[in-house]
Amino acid sequence: MTTQIFVDRLRTLGVIEPTLFGGFLEHMGRAIYQGIYEPGSPFADERGFRRDVLQALRELAPTIIRYPGGNFLSGYHWMDGIGPKEQRPRRRELAWKSIETNQFGVDEFIEYCRELETQPMLGVNLGTGTLDEAGALVEYCNAPQGTYYADLRARYGHPEPYGVKVWCLGNEMDGPWQIGHLEAHEYARKALETAKIMKWQDPSIRLVLCGSSSAHMPTFPEWDRVALEECWEQVDYLSLHQYVGNYHQDTQNYLGLTRLFEYHLQTLEGTLRYVKAKRRSKHDVFLSWDEWNVWYKAQEMDGRWSEAPHLIEEVYNLEDALVVALWMNVFLRFSHVLKIACMAQLVNIIAPILTRTDGLVRQTIYYPFQLFRRYASGKVLDVLVHSPQVETREYGEVPLVDVSGSYDEENGRTALFLVNRSLNEAETVTLNFTGWTPGTSARVISLAGSDPKLANTFENPYVVVPQDAGTLPVQDGTATLRLPPLSFTVIAFGS
Ligand code: AHR
């Protein structure tokens, strides 16, 4: 049996928000210090930003970056990170037991985002932080000069407001590990009062409410319902987080994780609908998957009170990259409700980019992200897929070939994203075009390998990289291609 795919450009599911292709940078380990910021490095520019990392991030092109945490956020006082650098305090940072020098703060972050032409997504501390601090940060970032915090920003060299649009109301406040963890109803009250102050400061901002920190939390999805019921009218997104891994060294099962991702999104979509109906509201709240990634191998989380310790520097392999591609397929299929997603994180900490003093390596997961970012735009296609099923231990049957697609009316580009879950067999795929005929050929790009454990290292950095697999001829309204086993393939029409 082969796989048949039917592509009708009139059948679309939702608009792809560019913010589905976001990232995350936390003051943790070597993400900021020795990651994006390393004064004194031969790679550093005059601001201390590493040029090689900037270049790799430019090519990845995240559309939005969440900052400054993470668990770090819940003990962070943002004023520590502004003003003359020699006067900024060194602090014991409790989330990761590290020393925080505060040499990088909100002004440097905004500068970094501008350099990358990406959008900032800031968080306010709802652990040890106060309502006042949260409101002051919005004023500092977004108010015109003429009042205390806006003038402070100007005094530190930034006369024009930053205009930060998306703000997180804390981080993973459902988790007992969180500094200042709260019960759902306590968080809901604090989030509501904070949201009011922040929106009084700037009514144009959009707020992200903390949802459950994973679908495995015992309080999922009740936490989400309680927080939403209290804050519905004040917030715009509900946050969800999830990290996954191949815990049982069962690759077939690992590639079945789309079922968990779908379950997670379906459950929260249902919760959103329920709360909207219960509140008789006309307002809509969407989902923000603002921490997602593979993370299970690297578990060092104790900084032993050092600066920029090596924490959770996960090394990624081919099967991890396929899970990332599958996850992003799910993002597209749920784009009617999922509007923001931030790969966690971007540099060194569970990241597509790993640095050393003498350079960097693009890990396997860098490439599926880059390909989706480059080729998925416009609307999601409601692609019909007839594929053989494969059995997985935890998730039952899943299709051998997992597919998503996009169609951008503005530039006429259509793209298909396909993962072949077979561990050892190529799969023949026939594309059938309904109601349209692509030009004569399409470009095919493939990320594949013979062993799921293949990884890119400093010594061998190009083991798992996308290959140009040539052009795909289209004849009589169909096209046929072979997908290698363990592969991610992008088929791009009209580009
Ligand atoms: O990304 C690493 C950590 O994972 C974040 O700080 C936290 O939000 C999550 O638990």
Coordinates of C-alpha atoms in Angstrom, one line a residue, residues 18-493:
P18 CA 3.7 34.2 12.1
T19 CA 4.1 34.0 15.9
L20 CA 3.8 30.2 15.6
F21 CA 7.5 30.3 14.9
G22 CA 8.8 31.8 18.1
G23 CA 11.6 31.1 20.5
F24 CA 12.5 31.5 24.1
L25 CA 15.6 32.9 26.0
E26 CA 15.8 32.6 29.7
H27 CA 18.4 33.7 32.2
M28 CA 19.5 30.1 32.8
G29 CA 22.8 28.4 32.3
R30 CA 24.5 29.7 29.2
A31 CA 21.6 30.9 27.2
I32 CA 22.2 34.6 27.8
Y33 CA 25.8 34.7 29.1
Q34 CA 28.2 32.8 26.8
G35 CA 25.2 32.2 24.5
I36 CA 23.9 35.4 22.9
Y37 CA 25.9 37.8 25.0
E38 CA 29.7 37.3 25.6
P39 CA 31.7 40.5 25.8
G40 CA 35.3 39.7 25.4
S41 CA 34.7 36.9 23.0
P42 CA 36.4 37.2 19.6
F43 CA 32.9 36.9 18.1
A44 CA 31.4 39.7 20.2
D45 CA 30.3 43.0 18.6
E46 CA 30.7 46.3 20.5
R47 CA 27.6 45.6 22.5
G48 CA 28.8 42.2 23.6
F49 CA 26.4 40.3 21.3
R50 CA 28.0 37.2 19.7
R51 CA 28.0 37.8 15.9
D52 CA 28.0 34.1 15.1
V53 CA 25.0 33.4 17.2
L54 CA 23.2 36.5 15.8
Q55 CA 23.8 35.1 12.3
A56 CA 22.6 31.6 13.2
L57 CA 19.5 33.1 14.8
R58 CA 18.9 35.4 11.8
E59 CA 18.9 32.3 9.5
L60 CA 16.5 30.6 12.0
A61 CA 14.4 33.7 12.0
P62 CA 12.2 33.3 15.1
T63 CA 9.3 35.7 14.8
I64 CA 8.8 36.4 18.5
I65 CA 11.1 35.7 21.5
R66 CA 9.9 35.1 25.1
Y67 CA 12.1 36.5 27.8
P68 CA 13.4 36.5 30.6
G69 CA 12.0 33.2 31.9
G70 CA 11.0 30.5 32.7
N71 CA 11.4 29.7 36.4
F72 CA 13.9 32.5 36.5
L73 CA 11.1 35.0 36.0
S74 CA 9.4 34.2 39.3
G75 CA 12.3 35.6 41.4
Y76 CA 13.4 38.4 39.0
H77 CA 13.2 42.1 39.7
W78 CA 13.5 43.8 36.4
M79 CA 15.0 47.0 37.7
D80 CA 18.2 45.0 38.7
G81 CA 18.8 44.7 34.9
I82 CA 18.7 48.4 33.9
G83 CA 21.0 51.4 34.2
P84 CA 24.8 51.6 34.3
K85 CA 26.2 48.1 34.2
E86 CA 28.7 48.6 36.9
Q87 CA 25.9 49.5 39.3
R88 CA 23.8 46.5 38.6
P89 CA 23.6 44.0 41.5
R90 CA 25.0 40.5 41.5
R91 CA 22.4 38.2 43.0
R92 CA 21.9 34.7 44.1
E93 CA 19.4 33.3 41.6
L94 CA 17.2 30.8 43.3
A95 CA 15.5 29.0 40.4
W96 CA 18.8 27.6 39.0
K97 CA 21.1 28.2 42.0
S98 CA 23.3 30.4 39.9
I99 CA 24.9 33.9 40.1
E100 CA 23.0 36.5 38.1
T101 CA 25.2 39.5 37.2
N102 CA 22.4 41.5 35.6
Q103 CA 24.7 42.6 32.8
F104 CA 22.0 41.8 30.4
G105 CA 18.5 43.1 31.0
V106 CA 15.4 44.4 29.3
D107 CA 17.1 47.2 27.4
E108 CA 19.7 44.8 26.0
F109 CA 16.9 42.3 25.2
I110 CA 14.9 44.9 23.2
E111 CA 18.1 45.9 21.4
Y112 CA 18.7 42.2 20.6
C113 CA 15.2 41.8 19.2
R114 CA 15.6 44.8 17.0
E115 CA 18.9 43.5 15.7
L116 CA 17.1 40.2 14.8
E117 CA 14.0 42.0 13.5
T118 CA 11.9 39.9 15.8
Q119 CA 9.1 40.7 18.3
P120 CA 9.7 40.7 22.1
M121 CA 7.4 38.8 24.4
L122 CA 8.1 39.9 28.0
G123 CA 7.0 38.2 31.3
V124 CA 6.2 39.8 34.6
N125 CA 7.1 38.2 37.9
L126 CA 4.1 36.8 39.7
G127 CA 6.2 34.8 42.1
T128 CA 8.0 37.3 44.3
G129 CA 7.0 40.3 42.1
T130 CA 4.3 42.9 43.0
L131 CA 1.5 44.4 41.0
D132 CA 3.4 47.7 41.1
E133 CA 6.5 46.2 39.6
A134 CA 4.5 44.7 36.7
G135 CA 2.7 48.0 36.0
A136 CA 6.0 49.9 36.2
L137 CA 7.6 47.6 33.6
V138 CA 4.8 48.3 31.2
E139 CA 5.3 52.0 31.8
Y140 CA 9.0 51.6 31.3
C141 CA 8.6 49.8 28.0
N142 CA 5.6 51.4 26.5
A143 CA 4.8 54.9 27.9
P144 CA 5.8 58.1 26.2
Q145 CA 8.2 60.3 28.2
G146 CA 6.9 62.5 31.0
T147 CA 6.5 60.1 33.9
Y148 CA 9.0 58.4 36.2
Y149 CA 9.6 55.0 34.6
A150 CA 9.3 56.3 31.0
D151 CA 11.8 59.0 31.8
L152 CA 14.1 56.4 33.3
R153 CA 14.1 54.6 30.0
A154 CA 14.9 57.8 28.2
R155 CA 17.7 58.6 30.7
Y156 CA 19.2 55.2 29.9
G157 CA 19.3 56.0 26.3
H158 CA 15.9 55.0 24.9
P159 CA 13.7 58.1 24.4
E160 CA 11.1 56.3 22.2
P161 CA 8.7 53.7 23.8
Y162 CA 9.5 50.1 22.9
G163 CA 5.8 49.2 22.2
V164 CA 6.0 45.6 23.5
K165 CA 2.8 44.0 22.6
V166 CA 2.7 40.5 24.2
W167 CA 3.2 39.9 27.9
C168 CA 3.1 36.8 30.1
L169 CA 1.4 36.9 33.5
G170 CA 4.1 34.9 35.3
N171 CA 5.5 31.4 34.5
E172 CA 4.2 27.9 35.4
M173 CA 2.6 29.2 38.5
D174 CA 0.8 25.8 38.9
G175 CA 4.2 24.0 39.6
P176 CA 5.2 23.4 43.2
W177 CA 8.8 24.0 42.0
Q178 CA 8.0 27.6 41.1
I179 CA 9.3 30.4 43.3
G180 CA 6.1 31.7 44.9
H181 CA 3.9 28.9 43.5
L182 CA 0.2 29.5 43.9
E183 CA -3.0 27.5 43.9
A184 CA -5.2 28.0 40.9
H185 CA -7.7 30.4 42.6
E186 CA -4.8 32.4 44.2
Y187 CA -3.0 32.7 40.9
A188 CA -6.2 33.7 39.2
R189 CA -6.8 36.6 41.6
K190 CA -3.2 37.8 41.4
A191 CA -3.2 37.5 37.6
L192 CA -6.5 39.4 37.3
E193 CA -5.3 42.3 39.4
T194 CA -2.0 42.5 37.6
A195 CA -3.7 42.3 34.3
K196 CA -5.9 45.3 35.1
I197 CA -2.9 47.4 36.1
M198 CA -0.9 46.4 33.0
K199 CA -3.8 47.1 30.7
W200 CA -4.5 50.5 32.4
Q201 CA -0.9 51.3 31.6
D202 CA -1.3 50.3 28.0
P203 CA -4.7 49.0 26.7
S204 CA -3.2 47.8 23.5
I205 CA -1.1 45.0 25.0
R206 CA -2.1 41.4 24.8
L207 CA -1.8 39.2 27.9
V208 CA -0.9 35.5 28.3
L209 CA -2.4 33.7 31.3
C210 CA -0.4 30.8 32.8
G211 CA -2.1 27.5 32.1
S212 CA -0.8 24.1 33.2
S213 CA 2.9 23.5 32.9
S214 CA 2.2 20.2 31.2
A215 CA -0.6 17.9 30.3
H216 CA 0.7 15.5 32.9
M217 CA 0.1 17.8 35.8
P218 CA -2.4 16.4 38.3
T219 CA -4.3 19.7 38.1
F220 CA -4.5 19.8 34.3
P221 CA -7.0 21.0 33.0
E222 CA -8.8 22.2 36.1
W223 CA -6.1 24.8 36.8
D224 CA -6.7 26.2 33.3
R225 CA -10.5 26.4 33.8
V226 CA -10.2 28.2 37.1
A227 CA -7.7 30.7 35.9
L228 CA -9.7 31.3 32.7
E229 CA -13.0 31.8 34.5
E230 CA -11.5 34.5 36.7
C231 CA -9.5 36.3 34.0
W232 CA -11.3 35.7 30.8
E233 CA -12.1 39.2 29.8
Q234 CA -8.7 40.6 30.6
V235 CA -6.5 38.1 28.8
D236 CA -5.9 37.1 25.2
Y237 CA -4.0 33.8 25.4
L238 CA -3.7 30.8 27.6
S239 CA -0.2 29.4 27.9
L240 CA 0.7 25.7 27.7
H241 CA 4.0 24.1 28.1
Q242 CA 5.3 20.6 27.3
Y243 CA 8.6 18.8 27.1
V244 CA 8.9 15.2 25.8
G245 CA 11.5 12.5 25.3
N246 CA 12.2 9.0 24.1
Y247 CA 12.2 7.7 27.6
H248 CA 11.9 4.0 26.7
Q249 CA 14.2 4.0 23.7
D250 CA 11.3 3.1 21.5
T251 CA 11.6 5.2 18.4
Q252 CA 8.3 4.1 16.8
N253 CA 6.4 5.0 20.0
Y254 CA 8.3 8.3 20.2
L255 CA 7.2 9.2 16.7
G256 CA 3.6 8.7 17.9
L257 CA 3.7 11.7 20.2
T258 CA 1.5 13.7 17.9
R259 CA -1.4 12.0 19.7
L260 CA -0.3 13.6 23.0
F261 CA 0.1 17.0 21.3
E262 CA -3.4 16.7 19.8
Y263 CA -4.9 15.6 23.0
H264 CA -3.3 18.5 24.8
L265 CA -4.6 21.1 22.3
Q266 CA -8.0 19.5 22.0
T267 CA -8.5 19.5 25.7
L268 CA -7.6 23.2 26.1
E269 CA -9.6 24.1 23.1
G270 CA -12.6 22.5 24.8
T271 CA -11.8 24.3 28.0
L272 CA -11.7 27.7 26.2
R273 CA -15.1 27.0 24.6
Y274 CA -16.6 25.9 27.9
V275 CA -15.4 29.1 29.7
K276 CA -16.4 31.4 26.9
A277 CA -19.9 29.8 27.0
K278 CA -20.2 29.9 30.8
R279 CA -19.2 33.5 30.9
R280 CA -21.6 34.4 28.0
S281 CA -18.7 36.2 26.5
K282 CA -18.1 37.7 23.1
H283 CA -14.3 37.9 23.8
D284 CA -12.0 35.2 22.4
V285 CA -8.9 33.7 24.1
F286 CA -6.4 31.7 22.1
L287 CA -3.6 29.3 22.9
S288 CA 0.1 30.2 23.3
W289 CA 2.4 27.1 23.4
D290 CA 5.2 29.2 24.8
E291 CA 7.5 26.4 25.9
W292 CA 7.8 23.2 23.8
N293 CA 10.7 20.9 22.9
V294 CA 12.3 17.6 23.4
W295 CA 14.1 17.5 26.8
Y296 CA 14.9 14.4 28.7
K297 CA 18.7 13.6 28.4
A298 CA 20.4 16.5 30.0
Q299 CA 19.2 17.0 33.6
E300 CA 21.8 19.2 35.3
M301 CA 19.8 22.0 36.9
D302 CA 21.9 23.0 39.8
G303 CA 24.2 26.0 39.0
R304 CA 26.2 25.5 42.3
W305 CA 26.2 29.3 42.7
S306 CA 28.3 29.9 39.6
E307 CA 28.0 32.3 36.7
A308 CA 26.7 30.8 33.4
P309 CA 26.9 27.2 34.5
H310 CA 26.5 24.4 31.9
L311 CA 22.8 23.4 32.5
I312 CA 20.5 21.2 30.4
E313 CA 22.6 21.4 27.3
E314 CA 20.7 18.7 25.5
V315 CA 22.3 17.1 22.4
Y316 CA 19.7 16.4 19.7
N317 CA 19.6 13.6 17.2
L318 CA 17.6 12.7 14.1
E319 CA 14.6 11.2 15.9
D320 CA 14.3 14.4 18.0
A321 CA 14.3 16.5 14.9
L322 CA 11.5 14.3 13.5
V323 CA 9.5 14.8 16.7
V324 CA 10.0 18.6 16.3
A325 CA 8.7 18.3 12.7
L326 CA 5.7 16.3 13.8
W327 CA 5.0 18.8 16.5
M328 CA 5.0 21.7 14.0
N329 CA 2.7 19.7 11.8
V330 CA 0.3 19.6 14.7
F331 CA 0.8 23.4 15.2
L332 CA -0.4 24.0 11.7
R333 CA -3.3 21.7 12.0
F334 CA -4.5 23.6 15.1
S335 CA -3.7 27.1 13.9
H336 CA -7.4 28.1 14.3
V337 CA -6.8 28.1 18.0
L338 CA -3.0 28.1 18.5
K339 CA -1.6 31.5 17.7
I340 CA 1.8 31.6 19.5
A341 CA 4.5 28.9 19.9
C342 CA 8.0 29.4 21.3
M343 CA 10.5 26.6 21.0
A344 CA 12.3 26.4 24.3
Q345 CA 14.8 27.5 24.2
L346 CA 17.0 29.1 21.5
V347 CA 20.7 28.9 22.6
N348 CA 22.6 26.4 24.7
I349 CA 19.6 25.5 27.1
I350 CA 17.7 22.7 25.3
A351 CA 18.4 24.6 22.1
P352 CA 18.9 24.3 18.4
I353 CA 22.2 26.3 18.7
L354 CA 25.1 25.2 21.0
T355 CA 28.0 27.5 21.5
R356 CA 31.6 27.1 22.6
T357 CA 34.2 29.8 23.0
D358 CA 35.5 28.9 19.5
G359 CA 32.2 28.6 17.6
L360 CA 28.7 27.1 17.4
V361 CA 26.9 24.1 16.1
R362 CA 23.4 23.9 14.6
Q363 CA 21.7 20.9 16.2
T364 CA 19.4 18.6 14.3
I365 CA 16.2 20.4 15.6
Y366 CA 17.4 23.7 14.0
Y367 CA 16.4 22.5 10.6
P368 CA 12.8 21.5 10.8
F369 CA 12.1 24.8 12.6
Q370 CA 13.9 26.7 9.9
L371 CA 12.1 24.9 7.1
F372 CA 8.6 25.5 8.6
R373 CA 9.5 29.1 9.3
R374 CA 10.6 29.6 5.7
Y375 CA 7.9 27.7 3.9
A376 CA 4.7 27.8 6.0
S377 CA 2.7 30.9 5.5
G378 CA -0.8 32.1 4.6
K379 CA -3.5 29.5 5.5
V380 CA -3.3 25.9 6.6
L381 CA -4.5 23.4 4.0
D382 CA -7.1 20.8 5.0
V383 CA -5.0 18.0 3.4
L384 CA -6.7 14.6 3.0
V385 CA -4.3 11.8 3.7
H386 CA -4.8 8.1 3.1
S387 CA -1.7 6.4 4.6
P388 CA -1.1 2.9 6.1
Q389 CA -1.1 2.9 9.9
V390 CA 1.7 2.0 12.2
E391 CA 1.2 0.6 15.7
T392 CA 2.7 2.4 18.7
R393 CA 3.0 1.1 22.3
E394 CA 1.4 4.1 24.0
Y395 CA -0.6 5.9 21.3
G396 CA -2.2 3.1 19.3
E397 CA -2.3 3.5 15.5
V398 CA -0.8 6.5 13.8
P399 CA -0.5 7.2 10.1
L400 CA 2.8 6.1 8.6
V401 CA 3.1 9.5 6.9
D402 CA 2.1 12.6 8.9
V403 CA 1.2 15.6 6.8
S404 CA 0.4 19.3 7.0
G405 CA 0.3 21.9 4.3
S406 CA 0.0 25.6 3.7
Y407 CA -1.1 27.9 1.0
D408 CA -0.2 31.6 0.7
E409 CA -2.6 33.4 -1.6
E410 CA -0.4 36.5 -1.6
N411 CA 2.6 34.9 -3.1
G412 CA 1.0 31.9 -4.6
R413 CA 3.2 29.5 -2.6
T414 CA 2.0 26.1 -1.5
A415 CA 4.0 23.8 0.7
L416 CA 3.6 20.3 2.1
F417 CA 5.4 19.0 5.2
L418 CA 5.7 15.3 5.5
V419 CA 7.2 12.9 8.1
N420 CA 7.7 9.3 7.2
R421 CA 7.5 7.4 10.5
S422 CA 8.9 4.2 9.1
L423 CA 12.1 3.1 10.8
N424 CA 13.5 1.3 7.8
E425 CA 11.3 1.6 4.7
A426 CA 10.8 4.2 2.1
E427 CA 7.2 5.1 1.4
T428 CA 5.8 6.0 -2.0
V429 CA 3.5 9.0 -1.9
T430 CA 1.2 10.2 -4.6
L431 CA 0.0 13.8 -4.5
N432 CA -3.4 14.5 -6.2
F433 CA -4.2 18.1 -6.9
T434 CA -7.9 19.0 -6.8
G435 CA -9.1 22.2 -8.4
W436 CA -5.6 23.5 -9.2
T437 CA -2.6 22.4 -11.1
P438 CA 0.8 23.4 -9.8
G439 CA 3.4 24.6 -12.2
T440 CA 5.6 22.0 -13.9
S441 CA 7.7 21.1 -10.9
A442 CA 8.2 21.5 -7.2
R443 CA 11.3 21.8 -5.0
V444 CA 11.9 19.0 -2.6
I445 CA 14.0 19.3 0.6
S446 CA 14.7 16.4 2.8
L447 CA 16.1 15.8 6.3
A448 CA 16.8 12.1 6.7
G449 CA 19.3 9.6 8.0
S450 CA 19.9 5.9 8.5
D451 CA 20.1 5.9 12.3
P452 CA 17.7 7.8 14.6
K453 CA 20.5 8.6 16.9
L454 CA 22.6 10.5 14.4
A455 CA 23.6 13.9 15.8
N456 CA 25.5 17.0 14.7
T457 CA 28.6 17.7 16.9
F458 CA 31.4 20.3 17.0
E459 CA 33.6 17.6 15.4
N460 CA 31.0 16.6 12.8
P461 CA 28.5 19.4 12.4
Y462 CA 26.8 18.5 9.2
V463 CA 25.6 14.9 9.8
V464 CA 21.9 15.7 9.8
V465 CA 21.3 18.7 7.5
P466 CA 18.6 19.3 4.9
Q467 CA 19.4 18.0 1.4
D468 CA 18.1 19.4 -1.8
A469 CA 16.3 16.4 -3.1
G470 CA 15.8 17.9 -6.6
T471 CA 12.6 18.9 -8.3
L472 CA 9.3 16.9 -8.4
P473 CA 7.7 16.7 -11.8
V474 CA 3.9 17.2 -11.9
Q475 CA 2.1 15.5 -14.7
D476 CA -1.7 15.1 -15.4
G477 CA -2.6 16.6 -12.0
T478 CA -0.5 14.2 -9.9
A479 CA 3.1 13.7 -8.7
T480 CA 4.8 10.8 -7.1
L481 CA 7.8 10.6 -4.8
R482 CA 9.5 8.3 -2.4
L483 CA 10.0 9.4 1.2
P484 CA 13.1 7.9 2.8
P485 CA 12.6 6.1 6.1
L486 CA 13.0 8.3 9.2
S487 CA 12.6 11.5 7.2
F488 CA 11.1 14.9 7.1
T489 CA 10.4 16.3 3.6
V490 CA 9.2 19.7 2.5
I491 CA 7.6 20.0 -1.0
A492 CA 7.5 23.6 -2.1
F493 CA 5.4 24.7 -5.1

